[in-house]
């Protein structure tokens, strides 16, 4: 199932994230955490604003929004496709949008709510994701990119474990937020490839349906006559006319 996804897809997910992390670590202008953390948190800490604050985090939000829009558009176009594709696309669109809003509004950190809200929000996300996997497990295992999904889940797990177990340093921020970014990119790639798979399946189904309708509802065409057939018909007509005259 992991080998089902071409190596170039894994490379297109991992390499851009690795390049961003390396650039954030070696650039001399800002602390890596200023680029990796949420922009509003960094702006509040410095009591100033900058387009560079939270740049890497904001890129993750953009990727999620793009994947959500792709899944929602495919859901509208393929609303009459065979189940469970429409439901899968709708779930993917909603989950991606919720993750983007969460990262944008810091809901997972309970920025504007009671202290216990963060745990409730995290539990709700976990339950929704588990519900998604269980609802479409056969389709995911049979035809989608399980490797990308496992990479996303593993990356989110590394990010959460680093946040809970490791004291905040520049290195730990790179690991925590870098793993989160890798998870977001892997999830978005999983969604986009599912959209492509749904489009291919729907196109194949439409072609088969059209071909079947044509073969059943259209009368067979008579064979075309050749020049030899025409000459033979003319001979038969002349012979019949001669026989009538003789009588």
CSV table of C-alpha atoms in Angstrom, one decimal:
chain,number,residue,atom,x,y,z
A,1,UNK,CA,0.0,0.0,0.0
A,2,UNK,CA,2.9,2.4,0.7
A,3,UNK,CA,4.6,1.5,-2.5
A,4,UNK,CA,1.4,2.4,-4.4
A,5,UNK,CA,2.4,6.0,-4.2
A,6,UNK,CA,5.3,6.9,-6.6
A,7,UNK,CA,8.5,8.0,-5.0
A,8,UNK,CA,8.4,11.3,-6.7
A,9,UNK,CA,5.2,12.1,-4.8
A,10,UNK,CA,6.9,11.5,-1.5
A,11,UNK,CA,9.9,13.6,-2.7
A,12,UNK,CA,7.6,16.4,-3.7
A,13,UNK,CA,6.1,16.4,-0.1
A,14,UNK,CA,9.3,16.0,1.9
A,15,UNK,CA,11.9,18.0,0.0
A,16,UNK,CA,10.1,21.4,0.0
A,17,UNK,CA,9.6,21.1,3.8
A,18,UNK,CA,13.2,20.2,4.3
A,19,UNK,CA,14.4,23.1,2.3
A,20,UNK,CA,12.1,25.5,4.2
A,21,UNK,CA,13.4,24.2,7.5
A,22,UNK,CA,17.0,24.5,6.4
A,23,UNK,CA,16.5,28.0,5.2
A,24,UNK,CA,14.8,29.0,8.5
A,25,UNK,CA,17.6,27.5,10.5
A,26,UNK,CA,20.5,29.2,8.6
A,27,UNK,CA,19.1,32.6,7.7
A,28,UNK,CA,20.8,35.4,9.7
A,29,UNK,CA,18.0,37.9,10.1
A,30,UNK,CA,15.4,36.3,12.4
A,31,UNK,CA,15.2,33.6,15.0
A,32,UNK,CA,13.8,30.4,13.5
A,33,UNK,CA,10.9,30.5,15.9
A,34,UNK,CA,9.9,33.9,14.5
A,35,UNK,CA,9.4,32.2,11.1
A,36,UNK,CA,7.9,28.9,12.3
A,37,UNK,CA,5.4,29.9,15.0
A,38,UNK,CA,2.0,31.4,14.5
A,39,UNK,CA,2.3,35.0,13.2
A,40,UNK,CA,0.0,36.6,15.7
A,41,UNK,CA,1.9,35.0,18.6
A,42,UNK,CA,5.2,36.3,17.4
A,43,UNK,CA,3.8,39.8,16.7
A,44,UNK,CA,2.4,39.9,20.2
A,45,UNK,CA,5.7,38.8,21.7
A,46,UNK,CA,7.7,41.5,19.8
A,47,UNK,CA,5.0,44.1,20.1
A,48,UNK,CA,5.4,44.7,16.4
A,49,UNK,CA,4.3,43.2,13.1
A,50,UNK,CA,6.2,41.9,10.1
A,51,UNK,CA,5.4,40.0,7.0
A,52,UNK,CA,8.1,37.5,7.9
A,53,UNK,CA,6.6,36.6,11.2
A,54,UNK,CA,5.0,33.1,11.0
A,55,UNK,CA,5.9,32.8,7.3
A,56,UNK,CA,6.3,29.1,7.4
A,57,UNK,CA,3.2,28.6,9.5
A,58,UNK,CA,1.2,30.7,7.1
A,59,UNK,CA,2.4,28.6,4.1
A,60,UNK,CA,0.9,25.6,5.8
A,61,UNK,CA,-2.5,27.4,6.1
A,62,UNK,CA,-2.3,28.3,2.4
A,63,UNK,CA,-1.7,24.6,1.4
A,64,UNK,CA,-4.6,23.5,3.5
A,65,UNK,CA,-7.0,26.0,2.0
A,66,UNK,CA,-5.9,25.0,-1.5
A,67,UNK,CA,-6.6,21.3,-0.8
A,68,UNK,CA,-9.9,22.1,0.8
A,69,UNK,CA,-11.0,24.1,-2.2
A,70,UNK,CA,-9.9,21.3,-4.6
A,71,UNK,CA,-11.9,18.7,-2.7
A,72,UNK,CA,-15.0,21.0,-2.4
A,73,UNK,CA,-14.9,21.8,-6.2
A,74,UNK,CA,-14.5,18.1,-7.0
A,75,UNK,CA,-17.5,17.3,-4.7
A,76,UNK,CA,-19.7,19.8,-6.6
A,77,UNK,CA,-18.6,18.4,-10.0
A,78,UNK,CA,-18.9,14.8,-9.0
A,79,UNK,CA,-22.0,15.0,-6.8
A,80,UNK,CA,-23.6,12.3,-9.0
A,81,UNK,CA,-20.6,9.9,-8.9
A,82,UNK,CA,-20.8,6.5,-7.5
A,83,UNK,CA,-20.6,6.2,-3.7
A,84,UNK,CA,-18.5,6.6,-1.6
A,85,UNK,CA,-16.6,9.2,-3.6
A,86,UNK,CA,-18.9,12.2,-3.0
A,87,UNK,CA,-18.9,11.6,0.8
A,88,UNK,CA,-15.1,11.1,0.8
A,89,UNK,CA,-14.5,14.4,-1.0
A,90,UNK,CA,-16.9,16.3,1.3
A,91,UNK,CA,-15.2,14.9,4.4
A,92,UNK,CA,-11.8,15.9,3.1
A,93,UNK,CA,-12.9,19.4,2.2
A,94,UNK,CA,-14.4,20.0,5.7
A,95,UNK,CA,-11.4,18.5,7.6
A,96,UNK,CA,-8.9,20.5,5.6
A,97,UNK,CA,-10.9,23.7,6.1
A,98,UNK,CA,-11.3,23.1,9.8
A,99,UNK,CA,-7.5,22.5,10.2
A,100,UNK,CA,-6.8,25.7,8.3
A,101,UNK,CA,-9.2,27.7,10.5
A,102,UNK,CA,-7.8,26.1,13.6
A,103,UNK,CA,-4.2,27.1,12.6
A,104,UNK,CA,-5.4,30.6,11.7
A,105,UNK,CA,-7.4,31.3,14.8
A,106,UNK,CA,-5.3,29.2,17.2
A,107,UNK,CA,-8.3,27.2,18.4
A,108,UNK,CA,-6.1,24.2,19.3
A,109,UNK,CA,-4.3,26.5,21.8
A,110,UNK,CA,-7.5,27.9,23.3
A,111,UNK,CA,-6.3,31.4,22.6
A,112,UNK,CA,-9.6,33.1,23.4
A,113,UNK,CA,-11.5,30.5,25.4
A,114,UNK,CA,-11.3,28.7,28.7
A,115,UNK,CA,-8.2,26.7,29.6
A,116,UNK,CA,-9.9,23.4,29.1
A,117,UNK,CA,-11.1,24.2,25.7
A,118,UNK,CA,-7.8,23.2,24.0
A,119,UNK,CA,-8.2,19.6,25.2
A,120,UNK,CA,-11.8,19.5,24.1
A,121,UNK,CA,-10.9,20.8,20.6
A,122,UNK,CA,-8.0,18.4,20.2
A,123,UNK,CA,-10.3,15.5,21.2
A,124,UNK,CA,-13.0,16.6,18.7
A,125,UNK,CA,-10.4,16.7,15.9
A,126,UNK,CA,-9.1,13.3,16.8
A,127,UNK,CA,-12.7,11.8,16.9
A,128,UNK,CA,-13.5,13.4,13.6
A,129,UNK,CA,-10.4,12.1,11.9
A,130,UNK,CA,-11.0,8.6,13.3
A,131,UNK,CA,-14.6,8.8,12.1
A,132,UNK,CA,-13.3,9.7,8.6
A,133,UNK,CA,-10.9,6.8,8.5
A,134,UNK,CA,-13.4,4.3,9.7
A,135,UNK,CA,-16.1,5.4,7.3
A,136,UNK,CA,-13.9,5.2,4.3
A,137,UNK,CA,-11.3,2.6,5.4
A,138,UNK,CA,-12.0,0.1,2.6
A,139,UNK,CA,-11.6,2.8,-0.1
A,140,UNK,CA,-8.5,4.2,1.5
A,141,UNK,CA,-6.8,0.9,1.8
A,142,UNK,CA,-7.9,-0.3,-1.6
A,143,UNK,CA,-7.3,2.7,-3.8
A,144,UNK,CA,-5.8,5.8,-2.1
A,145,UNK,CA,-2.4,6.9,-0.9
A,146,UNK,CA,-2.1,5.2,2.5
A,147,UNK,CA,1.6,6.1,2.7
A,148,UNK,CA,0.8,9.8,2.6
A,149,UNK,CA,-1.9,9.4,5.2
A,150,UNK,CA,0.5,7.6,7.5
A,151,UNK,CA,3.1,10.2,6.9
A,152,UNK,CA,0.7,12.9,7.9
A,153,UNK,CA,-0.5,11.1,11.0
A,154,UNK,CA,3.1,10.3,12.1
A,155,UNK,CA,4.2,13.9,11.6
A,156,UNK,CA,1.3,15.3,13.6
A,157,UNK,CA,2.2,12.8,16.4
A,158,UNK,CA,5.9,13.9,16.4
A,159,UNK,CA,4.8,17.5,16.6
A,160,UNK,CA,2.4,16.9,19.5
A,161,UNK,CA,4.9,14.8,21.4
A,162,UNK,CA,7.6,17.5,21.0
A,163,UNK,CA,5.2,20.2,22.2
A,164,UNK,CA,4.3,18.2,25.3
A,165,UNK,CA,7.6,16.6,26.3
A,166,UNK,CA,10.4,18.9,25.2
A,167,UNK,CA,11.2,22.3,26.6
A,168,UNK,CA,10.9,25.1,24.1
A,169,UNK,CA,14.2,26.0,22.3
A,170,UNK,CA,15.0,27.0,18.8
A,171,UNK,CA,15.8,23.4,17.9
A,172,UNK,CA,12.6,22.0,19.4
A,173,UNK,CA,10.6,24.7,17.6
A,174,UNK,CA,12.1,23.6,14.3
A,175,UNK,CA,11.2,20.0,15.1
A,176,UNK,CA,7.7,20.7,16.4
A,177,UNK,CA,6.6,23.1,13.8
A,178,UNK,CA,8.5,21.4,11.0
A,179,UNK,CA,6.8,18.1,11.7
A,180,UNK,CA,3.5,19.9,11.8
A,181,UNK,CA,4.2,21.5,8.4
A,182,UNK,CA,5.2,18.1,7.0
A,183,UNK,CA,1.9,16.7,8.3
A,184,UNK,CA,-0.1,19.4,6.7
A,185,UNK,CA,1.7,19.1,3.3
A,186,UNK,CA,1.3,15.3,3.4
A,187,UNK,CA,-2.4,15.5,4.2
A,188,UNK,CA,-2.9,18.1,1.4
A,189,UNK,CA,-1.1,15.8,-1.0
A,190,UNK,CA,-3.3,12.9,0.1
A,191,UNK,CA,-6.4,15.0,-0.5
A,192,UNK,CA,-5.3,16.2,-3.9
A,193,UNK,CA,-4.4,12.7,-5.1
A,194,UNK,CA,-7.8,11.5,-3.9
A,195,UNK,CA,-9.4,14.2,-6.0
A,196,UNK,CA,-7.5,13.0,-9.0
A,197,UNK,CA,-8.5,9.4,-8.3
A,198,UNK,CA,-12.1,10.4,-8.0
A,199,UNK,CA,-12.0,12.3,-11.2
A,200,UNK,CA,-10.5,9.3,-13.1
A,201,UNK,CA,-13.0,6.9,-11.7
A,202,UNK,CA,-15.9,9.1,-12.5
A,203,UNK,CA,-14.6,9.6,-16.1
A,204,UNK,CA,-14.1,5.9,-16.6
A,205,UNK,CA,-17.6,5.2,-15.2
A,206,UNK,CA,-19.2,7.8,-17.5
A,207,UNK,CA,-17.4,6.4,-20.6
A,208,UNK,CA,-18.5,2.9,-19.8
A,209,UNK,CA,-22.1,4.0,-19.2
A,210,UNK,CA,-22.1,5.9,-22.5
A,211,UNK,CA,-20.7,2.9,-24.4
A,212,UNK,CA,-23.2,0.6,-22.9
A,213,UNK,CA,-26.1,2.9,-23.7
A,214,UNK,CA,-25.0,3.1,-27.3
A,215,UNK,CA,-24.7,-0.6,-27.8
A,216,UNK,CA,-28.1,-1.3,-26.3
A,217,UNK,CA,-30.2,1.6,-27.6
A,218,UNK,CA,-28.9,1.8,-31.1
A,219,UNK,CA,-30.0,-0.5,-33.9
A,220,UNK,CA,-27.2,-2.4,-35.8
A,221,UNK,CA,-26.2,-0.8,-39.0
A,222,UNK,CA,-26.8,-2.8,-42.2
A,223,UNK,CA,-23.7,-4.0,-44.0
A,224,UNK,CA,-22.5,-1.8,-46.8
A,225,UNK,CA,-22.8,-3.1,-50.3
A,226,UNK,CA,-19.7,-3.4,-52.4
A,227,UNK,CA,-19.5,-2.9,-56.2
A,228,UNK,CA,-19.5,-6.7,-56.7
A,229,UNK,CA,-22.7,-7.0,-54.7
A,230,UNK,CA,-24.3,-4.3,-56.9
A,231,UNK,CA,-23.3,-6.2,-60.1
A,232,UNK,CA,-24.7,-9.4,-58.8
A,233,UNK,CA,-28.0,-7.8,-57.9
A,234,UNK,CA,-28.2,-6.3,-61.4
A,235,UNK,CA,-27.6,-9.7,-63.0
A,236,UNK,CA,-30.4,-11.3,-60.9
A,237,UNK,CA,-32.8,-8.5,-61.9
A,238,UNK,CA,-32.0,-9.1,-65.7
A,239,UNK,CA,-32.5,-12.8,-65.4
A,240,UNK,CA,-35.8,-12.4,-63.7
A,241,UNK,CA,-37.0,-10.0,-66.4
A,242,UNK,CA,-36.0,-12.4,-69.1
A,243,UNK,CA,-37.9,-15.2,-67.5
A,244,UNK,CA,-41.0,-13.1,-67.2
A,245,UNK,CA,-40.9,-12.2,-71.0
A,246,UNK,CA,-40.5,-15.8,-72.0
A,247,UNK,CA,-43.6,-16.8,-70.1
